[in-house]
Short mmCIF file of C-alpha atoms in Angstrom, two decimals:
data_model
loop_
_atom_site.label_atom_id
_atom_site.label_comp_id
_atom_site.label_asym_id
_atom_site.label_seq_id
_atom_site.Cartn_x
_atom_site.Cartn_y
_atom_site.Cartn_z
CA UNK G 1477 59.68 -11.70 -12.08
CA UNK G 1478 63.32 -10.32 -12.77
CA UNK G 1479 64.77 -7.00 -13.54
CA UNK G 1480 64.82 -6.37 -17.21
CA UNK G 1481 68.61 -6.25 -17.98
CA UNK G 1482 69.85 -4.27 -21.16
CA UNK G 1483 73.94 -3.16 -22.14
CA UNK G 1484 71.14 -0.59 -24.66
CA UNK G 1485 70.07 2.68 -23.49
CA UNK G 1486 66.58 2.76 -22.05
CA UNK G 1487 64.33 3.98 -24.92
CA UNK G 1488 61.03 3.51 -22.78
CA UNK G 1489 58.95 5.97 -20.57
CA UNK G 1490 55.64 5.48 -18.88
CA UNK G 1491 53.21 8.02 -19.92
CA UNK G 1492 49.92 7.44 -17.13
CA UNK G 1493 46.90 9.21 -16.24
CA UNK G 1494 43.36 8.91 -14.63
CA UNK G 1495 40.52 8.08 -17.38
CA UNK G 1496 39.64 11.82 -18.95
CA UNK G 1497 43.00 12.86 -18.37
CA UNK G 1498 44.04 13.22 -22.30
CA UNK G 1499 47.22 10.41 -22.31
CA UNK G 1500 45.65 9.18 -25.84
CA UNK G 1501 45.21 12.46 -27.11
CA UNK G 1502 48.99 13.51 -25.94
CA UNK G 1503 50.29 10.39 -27.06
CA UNK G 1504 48.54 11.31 -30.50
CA UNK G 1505 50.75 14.07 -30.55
CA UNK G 1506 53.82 12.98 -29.81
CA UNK G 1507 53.61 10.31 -32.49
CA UNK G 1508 53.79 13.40 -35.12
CA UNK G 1509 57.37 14.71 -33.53
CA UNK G 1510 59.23 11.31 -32.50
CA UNK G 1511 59.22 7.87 -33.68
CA UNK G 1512 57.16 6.12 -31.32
CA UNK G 1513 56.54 2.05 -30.82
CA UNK G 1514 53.59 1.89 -28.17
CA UNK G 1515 53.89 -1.13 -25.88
CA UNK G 1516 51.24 -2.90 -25.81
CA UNK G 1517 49.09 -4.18 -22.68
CA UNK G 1518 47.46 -7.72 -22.64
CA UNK G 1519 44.14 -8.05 -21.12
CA UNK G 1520 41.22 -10.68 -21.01
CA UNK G 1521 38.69 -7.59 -20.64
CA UNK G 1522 36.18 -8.16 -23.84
CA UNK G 1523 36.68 -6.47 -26.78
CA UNK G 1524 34.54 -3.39 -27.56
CA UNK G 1525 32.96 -2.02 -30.76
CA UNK G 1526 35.86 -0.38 -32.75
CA UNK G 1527 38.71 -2.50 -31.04
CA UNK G 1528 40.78 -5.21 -32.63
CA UNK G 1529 43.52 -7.51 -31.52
CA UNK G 1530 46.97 -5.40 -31.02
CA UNK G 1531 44.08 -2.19 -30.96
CA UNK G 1532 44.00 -1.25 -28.21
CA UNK G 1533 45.31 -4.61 -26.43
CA UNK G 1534 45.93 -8.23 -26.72
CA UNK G 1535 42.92 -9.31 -26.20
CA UNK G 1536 42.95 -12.81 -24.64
CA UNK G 1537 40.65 -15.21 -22.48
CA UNK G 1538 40.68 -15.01 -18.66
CA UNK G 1539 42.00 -18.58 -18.13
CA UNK G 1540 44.91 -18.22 -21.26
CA UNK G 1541 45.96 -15.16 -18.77
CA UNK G 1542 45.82 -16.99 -15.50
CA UNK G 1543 47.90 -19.51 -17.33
CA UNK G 1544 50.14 -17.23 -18.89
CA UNK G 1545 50.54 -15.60 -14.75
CA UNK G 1546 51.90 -19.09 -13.69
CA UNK G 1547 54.36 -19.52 -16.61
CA UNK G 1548 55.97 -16.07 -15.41
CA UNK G 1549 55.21 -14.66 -19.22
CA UNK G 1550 54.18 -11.07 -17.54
CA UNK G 1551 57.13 -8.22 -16.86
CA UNK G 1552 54.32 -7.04 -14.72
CA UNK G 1553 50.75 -7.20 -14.16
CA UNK G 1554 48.03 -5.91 -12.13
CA UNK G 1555 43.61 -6.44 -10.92
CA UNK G 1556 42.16 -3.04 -12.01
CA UNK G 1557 39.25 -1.73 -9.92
CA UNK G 1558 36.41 -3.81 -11.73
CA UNK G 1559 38.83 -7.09 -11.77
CA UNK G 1560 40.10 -6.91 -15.22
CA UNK G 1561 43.63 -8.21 -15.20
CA UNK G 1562 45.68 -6.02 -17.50
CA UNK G 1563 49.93 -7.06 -17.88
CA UNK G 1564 53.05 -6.62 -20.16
CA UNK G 1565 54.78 -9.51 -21.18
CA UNK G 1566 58.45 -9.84 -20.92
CA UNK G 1567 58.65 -10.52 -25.07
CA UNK G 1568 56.16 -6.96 -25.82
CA UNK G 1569 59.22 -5.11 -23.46
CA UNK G 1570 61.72 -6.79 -25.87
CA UNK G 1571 59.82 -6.17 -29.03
CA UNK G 1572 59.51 -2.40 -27.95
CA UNK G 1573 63.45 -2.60 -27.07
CA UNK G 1574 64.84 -3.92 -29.91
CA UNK G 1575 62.77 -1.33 -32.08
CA UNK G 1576 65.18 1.41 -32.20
CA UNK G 1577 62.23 3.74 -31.69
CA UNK G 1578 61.10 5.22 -28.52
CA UNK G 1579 58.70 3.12 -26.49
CA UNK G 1580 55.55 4.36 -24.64
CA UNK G 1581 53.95 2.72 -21.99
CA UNK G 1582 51.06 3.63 -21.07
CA UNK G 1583 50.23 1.96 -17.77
CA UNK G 1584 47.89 3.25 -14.41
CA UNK G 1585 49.67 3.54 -11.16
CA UNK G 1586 49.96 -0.12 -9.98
CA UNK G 1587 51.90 -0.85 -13.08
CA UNK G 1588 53.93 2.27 -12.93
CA UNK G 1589 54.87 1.19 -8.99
CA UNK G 1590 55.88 -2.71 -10.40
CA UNK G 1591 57.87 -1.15 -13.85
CA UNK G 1592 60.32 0.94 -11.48
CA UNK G 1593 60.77 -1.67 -9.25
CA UNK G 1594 61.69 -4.51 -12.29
CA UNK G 1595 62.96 -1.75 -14.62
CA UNK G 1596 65.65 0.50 -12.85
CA UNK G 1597 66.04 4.07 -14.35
CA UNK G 1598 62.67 4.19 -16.04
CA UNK G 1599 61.05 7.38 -16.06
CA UNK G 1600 57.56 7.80 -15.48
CA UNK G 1601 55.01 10.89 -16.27
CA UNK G 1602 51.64 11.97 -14.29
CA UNK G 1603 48.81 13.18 -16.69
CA UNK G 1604 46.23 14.94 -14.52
CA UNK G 1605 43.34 17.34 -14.33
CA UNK G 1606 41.12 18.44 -11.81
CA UNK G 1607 38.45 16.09 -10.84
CA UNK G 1608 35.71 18.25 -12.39
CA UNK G 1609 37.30 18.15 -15.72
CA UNK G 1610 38.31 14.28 -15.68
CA UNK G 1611 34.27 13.74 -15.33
CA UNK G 1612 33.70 16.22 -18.05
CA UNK G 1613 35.86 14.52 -20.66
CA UNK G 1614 34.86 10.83 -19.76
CA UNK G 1615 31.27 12.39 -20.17
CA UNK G 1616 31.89 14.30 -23.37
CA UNK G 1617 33.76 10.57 -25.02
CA UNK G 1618 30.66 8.60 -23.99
CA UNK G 1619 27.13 10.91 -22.89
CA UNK G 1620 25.43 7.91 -22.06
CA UNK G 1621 28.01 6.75 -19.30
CA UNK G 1622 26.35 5.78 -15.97
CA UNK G 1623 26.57 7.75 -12.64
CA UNK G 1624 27.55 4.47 -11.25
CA UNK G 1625 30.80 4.11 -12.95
CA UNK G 1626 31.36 7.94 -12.92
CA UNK G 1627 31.24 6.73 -8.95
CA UNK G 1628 33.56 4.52 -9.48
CA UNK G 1629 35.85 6.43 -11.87
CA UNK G 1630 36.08 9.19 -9.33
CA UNK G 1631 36.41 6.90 -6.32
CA UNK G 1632 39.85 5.37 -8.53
CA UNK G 1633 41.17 8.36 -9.56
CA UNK G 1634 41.81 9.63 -5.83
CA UNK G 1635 43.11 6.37 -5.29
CA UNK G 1636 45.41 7.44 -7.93
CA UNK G 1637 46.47 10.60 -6.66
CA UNK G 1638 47.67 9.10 -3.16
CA UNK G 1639 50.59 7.62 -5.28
CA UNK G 1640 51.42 10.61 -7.06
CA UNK G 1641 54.98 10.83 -5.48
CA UNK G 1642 56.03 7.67 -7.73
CA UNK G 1643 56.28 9.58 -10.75
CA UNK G 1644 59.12 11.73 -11.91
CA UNK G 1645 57.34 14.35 -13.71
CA UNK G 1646 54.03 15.92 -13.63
CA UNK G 1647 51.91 17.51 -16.19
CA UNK G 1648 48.39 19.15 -15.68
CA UNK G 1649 46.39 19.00 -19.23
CA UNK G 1650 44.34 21.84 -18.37
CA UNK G 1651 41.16 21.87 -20.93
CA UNK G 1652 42.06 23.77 -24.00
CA UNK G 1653 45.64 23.47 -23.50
CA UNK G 1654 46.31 20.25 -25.51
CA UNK G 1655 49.54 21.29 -27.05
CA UNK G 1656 51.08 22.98 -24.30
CA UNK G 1657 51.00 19.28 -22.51
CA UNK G 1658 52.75 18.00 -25.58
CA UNK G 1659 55.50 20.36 -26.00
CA UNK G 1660 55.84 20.08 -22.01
CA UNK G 1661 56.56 16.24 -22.21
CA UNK G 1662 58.26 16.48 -25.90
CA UNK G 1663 60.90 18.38 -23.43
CA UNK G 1664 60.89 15.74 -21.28
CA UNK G 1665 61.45 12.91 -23.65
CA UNK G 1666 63.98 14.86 -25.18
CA UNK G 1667 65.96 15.33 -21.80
CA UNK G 1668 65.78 11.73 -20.66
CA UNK G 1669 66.25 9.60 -23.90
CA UNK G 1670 68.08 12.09 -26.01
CA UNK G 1671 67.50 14.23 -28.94
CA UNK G 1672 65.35 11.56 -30.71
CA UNK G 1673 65.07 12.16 -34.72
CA UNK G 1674 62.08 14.14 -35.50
CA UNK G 1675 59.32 13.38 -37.98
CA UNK G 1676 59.66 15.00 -41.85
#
């Protein structure tokens, strides 16, 4: 994989976070004060109720990935815990790019490690929240969740916070305090892209 080379001034930054840690909700928000262009992951995970191609992924088959892996289509790419293969492709980073809006990647901490490596200057931002209140919010979006992947979930996320020095900023979305998260990274995309046009 090569660096991704641009004469433009980077208009992406990673936005990642432990499951229950609110990025959706904050990225929600943001989308109401700047105009955003998500990038979008490809994955050969199945698609759940609710989900459609380009919502929340690319959804493709395990083998067109593998294939796609050998071509050298992915910017980067990475085996989750449960051995989903999630990746960007080098043609989503140039979609998002050529835009003209800001682009927001939201990738977990193996991605985040490969994107600053292949994509020099990139910013990237920690979502967390204590432990307790990760579990709380995964088990509040879905009450019939098992303990098993709870397990797991937990067992990830500290995982997770071993890398936390790879990230540039961090911001704790403390329960209740939804917009205070948003204005704090609002600030932050506003100091490292630039006064981006606000929303009528």
């Amino acid at each position: 994989m090569d660096k991704i080379e641009t004469e433009k001034k980077l208009n992406i930054i990673i936005i990642s976070g432990p499951s229950g840690a609110g990025e959706d909700s904050i990225i929600k928000g943001l989308s109401k004060r700047f105009p955003i262009e998500m990038i979008i992951t490809t994955t050969h995970r199945e698609m759940r109720t609710g989900e459609t191609q380009k919502n929340p992924y690319y959804f493709i088959s395990e083998d067109e990935f593998m294939k796609r892996i050998k071509k050298g289509d992915f910017f980067e790419y990475a085996c989750q815990y449960n051995g989903i293969h999630y990746g960007v492709t080098f043609e989503e980073i140039k979609r998002v790019q050529e835009s003209g809006k800001i682009g927001i990647w939201k990738i977990e901490y193996k991605g985040v490690m490969s994107a600053k490596k292949l994509m020099p200057g990139i910013k990237a931002i920690f979502i967390n929240a204590p432990l307790e209140i990760l579990e709380q919010r995964i088990k509040r979006r879905d009450p019939n969740i098992s303990e098993e992947y709870l397990k797991e979930r937990a067992e990830y996320t500290k995982e997770w916070l071993k890398h936390r020095d790879i990230y540039d900023y961090e911001v704790n979305n403390e329960e209740g305090k939804l917009d205070e998260s948003i204005e704090k990274i609002a600030k932050i995309i506003e100091k490292e892209l630039g006064e981006a046009p606000l929303k009528e």
